[in-house]
Every structure is written in structure tokens, then in C-alpha cells.
Amino acid sequence: MEKLNKLAIELEQTSESLKLQPDPAAVEAFRIEWLGKKGKIAGLYATMKEIDAADRREAGQRMNRLKQNAESVLEQLEQLCVQSQVQQSLQREPLDVTLPVAEHMQLGSHHPVSLMRRRVFEIFHRLGYVVYDGPDIEDDFYNFEALNIGKDHPARDMADTFFLRSHEYVLRTHTSNTQIHGMLGRTPPIKMISAGRCFRVDNDATHSPMFHQVECLAVDRGLSVGHMKGLIETFLSELFGSRVKTRFRSSFFPFVEPGAEVDCECVLCGGAGCRVCGHSGWIEIGGCGMVDPNVFEAVQIDSEEYSGFAFGFGIDRMAMLAFGLPDLRDLFVGDTRLLSQFPDQPYFSH
Ligand code: FA5
């Protein structure tokens, strides 16, 4: 009993002194000295057999209490150590989250192609069109076959294609594949818009091997060329302002009939003719037309009941016009000196 009393006092004193300066090494030493296998508490339990049978019960209870006290002291000391370490590191590395950011920090900016795509989506969203996505890697059916571009069709040469895995898959050559994804398994009315990367073996001031297109498709009863032309003109004047002249040129795409190409006046020369527009005064931005009955057949839509129109425009070309860029490929070099110059609202004033 005397030994128990002495140890209880010693535990209290040790605990007080350790709490004054919590230190992980001293706390570990405390654990070993008091609660370790050969520690003071274990030593105390070993003396149990020497105690008179009459006192054993009380002695056992007091030993258990002492052990519990030692365990709770250990827990407190460990918590104090963590707190003191946090305090010390705060003093060593003061962190003031209210300070303004360093002046030399450069903020990123949106890529001109992203700005253009966002603006196009905004316009079509207001017109009630739904945004669809489509894969960059496409199989023959979606990129060619269902779009009425048969195996031996010369249009496959027109689109100089990057083929994958022995011609089974292609890097999509246009976003018109999303027309097929958008129509298959759906019943009109359909009003969709889709944008993304396209790939062709092309390389000059107005052509890049990787470029972006936006595709629009509307299918319903009674849609006509007039609806298509009205929509394209509304869209382009929303985008570029009513000052920019546009024109439609009759053209051929296997998936539309009739088809046309859409040109905008070259902003770099104001229509006078320059190197970028091939001295024509116009820059082609895309193709359009009424959905061909063969395409409707491939997606099981009745062409007797429904008609539709579609167009696919080059987003990079539109960015080129909006920002007055002389070479479209500059957009993909990754030079931040160029890319950081584009404001969020770059469009011509109305
Ligand atoms: C097509 O790709 C058709 N799928 C468009 C279409 C959709 C027609 C729906 C009818 C109905 P085209 O090959 O003309 O058409 O390309 C359309 C536009 O994509 C071009 O006018 C141009 O703006 C852009 N474009 C095409 N190739 C490149 C390229 N290599 N680099 C940058 N832009 C390109």
C-alpha cells in the first residue's frame, strides 16, 4: 500500500512537470517507464502474489486505478505534443491568408477557341438548341457511311483522313458524325448543337491538321431552306454584328441536298482581297444544307414526314475573323504572349 501511495504521488509530479514542456521523446520515455512491459505498473502487478490474501482485492482495485490514471496522463501528454508542434510550426512559417496575392502572379486566360465556342453555345442556347457531345475517334458508320458517304465515294478523298487500326476507325474529319448520334433512336423534333475537335491532313494559313467545328441540326415537320438561311443569318449577325457581310454559294456535300457553302467577308482586308483570303475578299466558314433522305433512312427517320437542315462551321475560322488573325495555326502553337491578348468579348461592335 505504501508503494502504491508513493507511485500515485510520483505519477502526479511527473505528469505536472511533463505538461510544462510537452516533448514527444519525453512522452515516449514516460510511456515506456510507466506503461511498458517492464514498466512501473507492470512491476506493481507482479507484486500481487506477495500481498496478503485479505488485502489483495483492495490492492488490485488501487493498482487498476493507478494504471487508468497513467493511461489518461499519456493521452493528455500526446495531445499537448500535437498542439505544441502546430504552434511551433506556425511561429516558424507564419501564414497570413488575408494577404493579397503576389504581384507578379499571372492569371490565365481563356483560349480564343474556347471563347468562340462559348459564344456560339450562348446564342444557340437562347434559340432553344440542346448541346450534344460526340467522340473524336469515330467508326466508319458515323463518320462516313450513315452520312451517305459510301465506300467508293469520292468524298472520302475530299476529306484527307487520319485512319486508325487499318481503316476501322478514323479521327473524325468533321462534327457531322454528331448528326447521326443525335438522330439515331430519337424521334423528331430535334434541335441540337455540338462542337469539338476534327482532324484532316491539311496545313496552311486557313487550315490546321487539328481544328474545331460546330455542328447544328434541326429536324421537324415542314422545315425548309428558308428556315436554315434565316437561322444562319441570325446566328452570324448575333456573332459578328450586322456590319459583316455573308454569302451562300451552292455546293455539294453527300449528306445534304441541296447544299451550300457560307462565306464571310474577310476582315483582314475588308473584302478588298489579300493573301489570307486568297485575294477573293471572302473567307469560307462552313457548309450547310437540307438533310439528304438517305441519311434519314440510315437513322430510321421517315423522310416523307420529316425534313431537316444542318450546318457545320469552323470555330477557328470564326475566331480568325473575330480577332483578325492572319494565320489560324497561331492558335495552336501555345504561345501565351499571343493567347493572353484575347478579351472575353472580342466581337465586332454592332
Ligand atoms: C464539312 O466538314 C461539312 N461536314 C459541313 C457541313 C455540315 C455541310 C452540315 C453540310 C451540312 P467542310 O469540309 O467544308 O464541310 O468544312 C467546314 C468548315 O470547317 C470549313 O469551311 C472551315 O471553316 C472548317 N475547316 C475545314 N477544314 C479545316 C482545317 N483543316 N482547318 C481549319 N478549319 C477547317
Coordinates of N, CA and C in Angstrom, one line a residue, residues 118-224:
R118 N -17.9 29.2 -76.6 CA -18.9 29.6 -75.6 C -19.9 30.5 -76.1
R119 N -19.4 31.5 -76.9 CA -20.3 32.5 -77.5 C -21.4 31.8 -78.4
V120 N -20.9 30.9 -79.3 CA -21.8 30.1 -80.2 C -22.9 29.4 -79.4
F121 N -22.4 28.7 -78.3 CA -23.4 27.9 -77.5 C -24.4 28.9 -76.8
E122 N -23.9 30.1 -76.4 CA -24.9 31.0 -75.8 C -26.0 31.4 -76.7
I123 N -25.6 31.7 -78.0 CA -26.6 32.1 -79.0 C -27.6 31.0 -79.2
F124 N -27.1 29.7 -79.5 CA -28.0 28.6 -79.8 C -28.8 28.2 -78.6
H125 N -28.2 28.4 -77.4 CA -29.0 28.0 -76.2 C -30.2 28.9 -76.1
R126 N -30.0 30.2 -76.4 CA -31.2 31.1 -76.4 C -32.2 30.7 -77.5
L127 N -31.8 30.1 -78.6 CA -32.7 29.7 -79.6 C -33.3 28.3 -79.4
G128 N -33.0 27.8 -78.2 CA -33.7 26.5 -77.8 C -33.0 25.3 -78.3
Y129 N -31.7 25.3 -78.7 CA -31.0 24.2 -79.2 C -30.3 23.5 -78.0
V130 N -30.2 22.1 -78.0 CA -29.6 21.3 -77.0 C -28.2 21.0 -77.4
V131 N -27.2 21.1 -76.4 CA -25.8 20.8 -76.7 C -25.6 19.3 -76.6
Y132 N -25.1 18.7 -77.7 CA -24.7 17.2 -77.6 C -23.2 17.1 -77.8
D133 N -22.6 16.0 -77.3 CA -21.2 15.8 -77.4 C -21.0 14.6 -78.4
G134 N -19.8 14.4 -78.9 CA -19.6 13.3 -79.8 C -18.1 12.9 -79.7
P135 N -17.8 11.6 -80.1 CA -16.4 11.2 -79.9 C -15.4 11.7 -81.0
D136 N -14.2 12.0 -80.6 CA -13.1 12.4 -81.6 C -12.7 11.2 -82.4
I137 N -12.7 10.0 -81.8 CA -12.4 8.8 -82.6 C -13.7 8.2 -83.0
E138 N -13.8 7.9 -84.3 CA -15.2 7.5 -84.8 C -15.0 6.3 -85.7
D139 N -16.1 5.5 -85.8 CA -16.0 4.4 -86.8 C -16.6 4.9 -88.1
D140 N -16.4 4.0 -89.1 CA -16.7 4.3 -90.4 C -18.2 4.7 -90.6
F141 N -19.1 4.0 -89.9 CA -20.5 4.2 -90.0 C -20.9 5.7 -89.7
Y142 N -20.4 6.2 -88.5 CA -20.9 7.5 -88.1 C -20.2 8.6 -88.9
N143 N -18.9 8.4 -89.2 CA -18.1 9.5 -89.9 C -18.5 9.5 -91.4
F144 N -18.8 8.4 -92.0 CA -19.0 8.3 -93.5 C -20.3 7.6 -93.9
E145 N -20.4 6.4 -93.5 CA -21.5 5.5 -94.1 C -22.9 6.1 -93.9
A146 N -23.2 6.4 -92.7 CA -24.6 6.9 -92.4 C -24.8 8.3 -93.0
L147 N -23.7 9.0 -93.3 CA -23.8 10.3 -93.9 C -23.8 10.2 -95.4
N148 N -24.1 9.1 -95.9 CA -24.3 8.9 -97.4 C -22.9 9.0 -98.1
I149 N -21.8 8.8 -97.4 CA -20.5 8.8 -98.0 C -20.1 7.4 -98.2
G150 N -20.5 6.8 -99.3 CA -20.3 5.3 -99.5 C -18.8 5.0 -99.6
K151 N -18.5 3.7 -99.5 CA -17.1 3.2 -99.5 C -16.3 3.7 -100.7
D152 N -16.9 3.8 -101.9 CA -16.1 4.3 -103.0 C -16.4 5.7 -103.4
H153 N -17.1 6.4 -102.4 CA -17.5 7.8 -102.8 C -16.3 8.7 -102.8
P154 N -16.2 9.6 -103.8 CA -15.1 10.5 -103.9 C -14.9 11.4 -102.7
A155 N -16.0 11.6 -101.9 CA -15.9 12.5 -100.8 C -14.9 12.0 -99.7
R156 N -14.6 10.7 -99.8 CA -13.7 10.2 -98.8 C -12.3 10.7 -99.2
D157 N -12.1 11.0 -100.4 CA -10.8 11.6 -100.8 C -10.8 13.1 -100.5
M158 N -11.9 13.7 -100.6 CA -12.0 15.1 -100.3 C -11.6 15.4 -98.9
A159 N -12.0 14.5 -98.0 CA -11.6 14.7 -96.6 C -10.3 13.8 -96.4
D160 N -9.2 14.4 -96.4 CA -8.0 13.6 -96.2 C -7.9 13.2 -94.8
T161 N -8.1 11.9 -94.6 CA -8.4 11.4 -93.3 C -7.3 10.7 -92.6
F162 N -7.2 10.9 -91.2 CA -6.3 10.1 -90.4 C -7.0 8.8 -90.0
F163 N -6.5 7.7 -90.6 CA -7.2 6.4 -90.2 C -6.4 5.8 -89.1
L164 N -7.2 5.0 -88.3 CA -6.6 4.2 -87.2 C -6.9 2.8 -87.4
R165 N -6.1 1.9 -86.9 CA -6.3 0.5 -86.9 C -6.8 0.0 -88.3
S166 N -6.0 0.0 -89.2 CA -6.3 -0.5 -90.6 C -7.7 -0.1 -91.0
H167 N -8.0 1.2 -91.0 CA -9.2 1.8 -91.6 C -10.5 1.5 -90.8
E168 N -10.4 0.8 -89.7 CA -11.6 0.5 -88.9 C -12.2 1.8 -88.2
Y169 N -11.2 2.6 -87.7 CA -11.6 3.8 -87.0 C -10.9 5.0 -87.7
V170 N -11.5 6.2 -87.5 CA -10.8 7.4 -88.0 C -10.8 8.4 -86.9
L171 N -9.9 9.4 -87.0 CA -10.0 10.6 -86.2 C -11.1 11.4 -87.0
R172 N -12.2 11.8 -86.4 CA -13.3 12.3 -87.2 C -12.9 13.5 -88.0
T173 N -13.4 13.5 -89.2 CA -13.0 14.6 -90.2 C -13.9 15.8 -90.1
H174 N -15.0 15.6 -89.4 CA -16.0 16.7 -89.2 C -16.9 16.4 -88.0
T175 N -17.6 17.4 -87.6 CA -18.6 17.1 -86.5 C -19.9 16.6 -87.0
S176 N -20.0 16.3 -88.3 CA -21.3 15.8 -88.8 C -21.6 14.4 -88.3
N177 N -20.6 13.7 -87.7 CA -20.9 12.4 -87.0 C -21.9 12.6 -85.9
T178 N -21.9 13.8 -85.3 CA -22.9 14.0 -84.2 C -24.3 14.1 -84.7
Q179 N -24.5 14.4 -86.0 CA -25.8 14.4 -86.5 C -26.4 13.0 -86.4
I180 N -25.6 12.0 -86.7 CA -26.0 10.6 -86.6 C -26.3 10.2 -85.2
H181 N -25.3 10.5 -84.3 CA -25.5 10.2 -82.9 C -26.8 10.9 -82.4
G182 N -27.0 12.1 -82.8 CA -28.2 12.9 -82.4 C -29.5 12.4 -82.9
M183 N -29.5 11.7 -84.1 CA -30.8 11.3 -84.6 C -31.1 9.8 -84.3
L184 N -30.1 9.0 -84.2 CA -30.4 7.5 -84.0 C -31.1 7.3 -82.7
G185 N -32.2 6.6 -82.8 CA -33.0 6.3 -81.6 C -33.9 7.4 -81.1
R186 N -33.9 8.6 -81.8 CA -34.7 9.7 -81.3 C -35.8 10.0 -82.3
T187 N -36.9 10.6 -81.8 CA -38.0 11.0 -82.7 C -38.0 12.5 -82.7
P188 N -38.1 13.0 -84.0 CA -38.2 14.5 -84.1 C -39.4 15.1 -83.3
P189 N -39.4 16.3 -82.9 CA -38.4 17.4 -83.3 C -37.1 17.2 -82.6
I190 N -36.0 17.5 -83.3 CA -34.6 17.5 -82.8 C -34.0 18.9 -83.1
K191 N -33.4 19.5 -82.1 CA -32.7 20.8 -82.3 C -31.4 20.7 -81.5
M192 N -30.4 20.4 -82.2 CA -29.1 20.1 -81.5 C -27.9 20.9 -82.0
I193 N -27.0 21.1 -81.1 CA -25.7 21.8 -81.5 C -24.6 21.0 -80.8
S194 N -23.5 20.9 -81.5 CA -22.4 20.1 -81.0 C -21.1 20.7 -81.5
A195 N -20.1 20.7 -80.7 CA -18.8 21.3 -81.1 C -17.6 20.4 -80.6
G196 N -16.5 20.4 -81.4 CA -15.4 19.7 -80.9 C -14.3 19.6 -82.0
R197 N -13.3 18.8 -81.6 CA -12.1 18.7 -82.5 C -12.3 17.9 -83.7
C198 N -11.7 18.2 -84.8 CA -11.7 17.5 -86.1 C -10.3 17.4 -86.6
F199 N -10.1 16.4 -87.5 CA -8.7 16.2 -87.9 C -8.7 15.9 -89.4
R200 N -7.8 16.6 -90.1 CA -7.6 16.3 -91.5 C -6.1 16.5 -91.9
V201 N -5.7 15.9 -93.0 CA -4.3 16.1 -93.4 C -4.3 17.4 -94.2
D202 N -4.2 18.5 -93.5 CA -4.3 19.9 -94.0 C -3.3 20.8 -93.3
N203 N -2.7 21.7 -94.0 CA -1.8 22.6 -93.3 C -1.5 23.9 -94.1
D204 N -2.2 25.0 -93.8 CA -1.8 26.3 -94.4 C -2.5 27.4 -93.5
A205 N -2.4 28.6 -94.0 CA -2.8 29.7 -93.1 C -4.3 29.6 -92.6
T206 N -5.2 28.9 -93.4 CA -6.6 28.8 -93.0 C -6.9 27.3 -92.7
H207 N -5.9 26.4 -92.7 CA -6.2 25.0 -92.4 C -5.1 24.5 -91.4
S208 N -5.6 23.8 -90.4 CA -4.7 23.2 -89.5 C -5.1 21.7 -89.4
P209 N -4.1 20.8 -89.1 CA -4.4 19.3 -89.1 C -5.4 19.0 -88.0
M210 N -5.4 19.8 -86.9 CA -6.5 19.6 -85.9 C -7.2 21.0 -85.8
F211 N -8.5 20.9 -85.9 CA -9.3 22.2 -85.9 C -10.6 21.9 -85.2
H212 N -11.4 22.9 -85.1 CA -12.7 22.7 -84.4 C -13.9 23.1 -85.3
Q213 N -14.9 22.3 -85.1 CA -16.2 22.7 -85.9 C -17.3 22.7 -84.9
V214 N -18.3 23.5 -85.3 CA -19.6 23.4 -84.6 C -20.7 22.9 -85.5
E215 N -21.5 22.0 -85.1 CA -22.5 21.4 -86.0 C -23.9 21.7 -85.4
C216 N -24.7 22.0 -86.3 CA -26.1 22.3 -85.9 C -27.0 21.4 -86.7
L217 N -28.1 20.9 -86.1 CA -29.0 20.1 -86.8 C -30.4 20.3 -86.3
A218 N -31.4 20.5 -87.2 CA -32.8 20.7 -86.8 C -33.6 19.7 -87.7
V219 N -34.4 18.9 -87.1 CA -35.3 18.0 -87.8 C -36.8 18.2 -87.3
D220 N -37.7 18.4 -88.2 CA -39.1 18.6 -87.7 C -40.0 18.5 -89.0
R221 N -41.3 18.6 -88.8 CA -42.2 18.7 -89.9 C -42.1 20.0 -90.6
G222 N -41.9 20.1 -91.9 CA -42.1 21.3 -92.6 C -40.9 22.3 -92.6
L223 N -39.7 21.8 -92.3 CA -38.5 22.7 -92.3 C -38.0 22.9 -93.7
S224 N -37.6 24.1 -94.0 CA -37.3 24.4 -95.4 C -35.9 25.2 -95.5

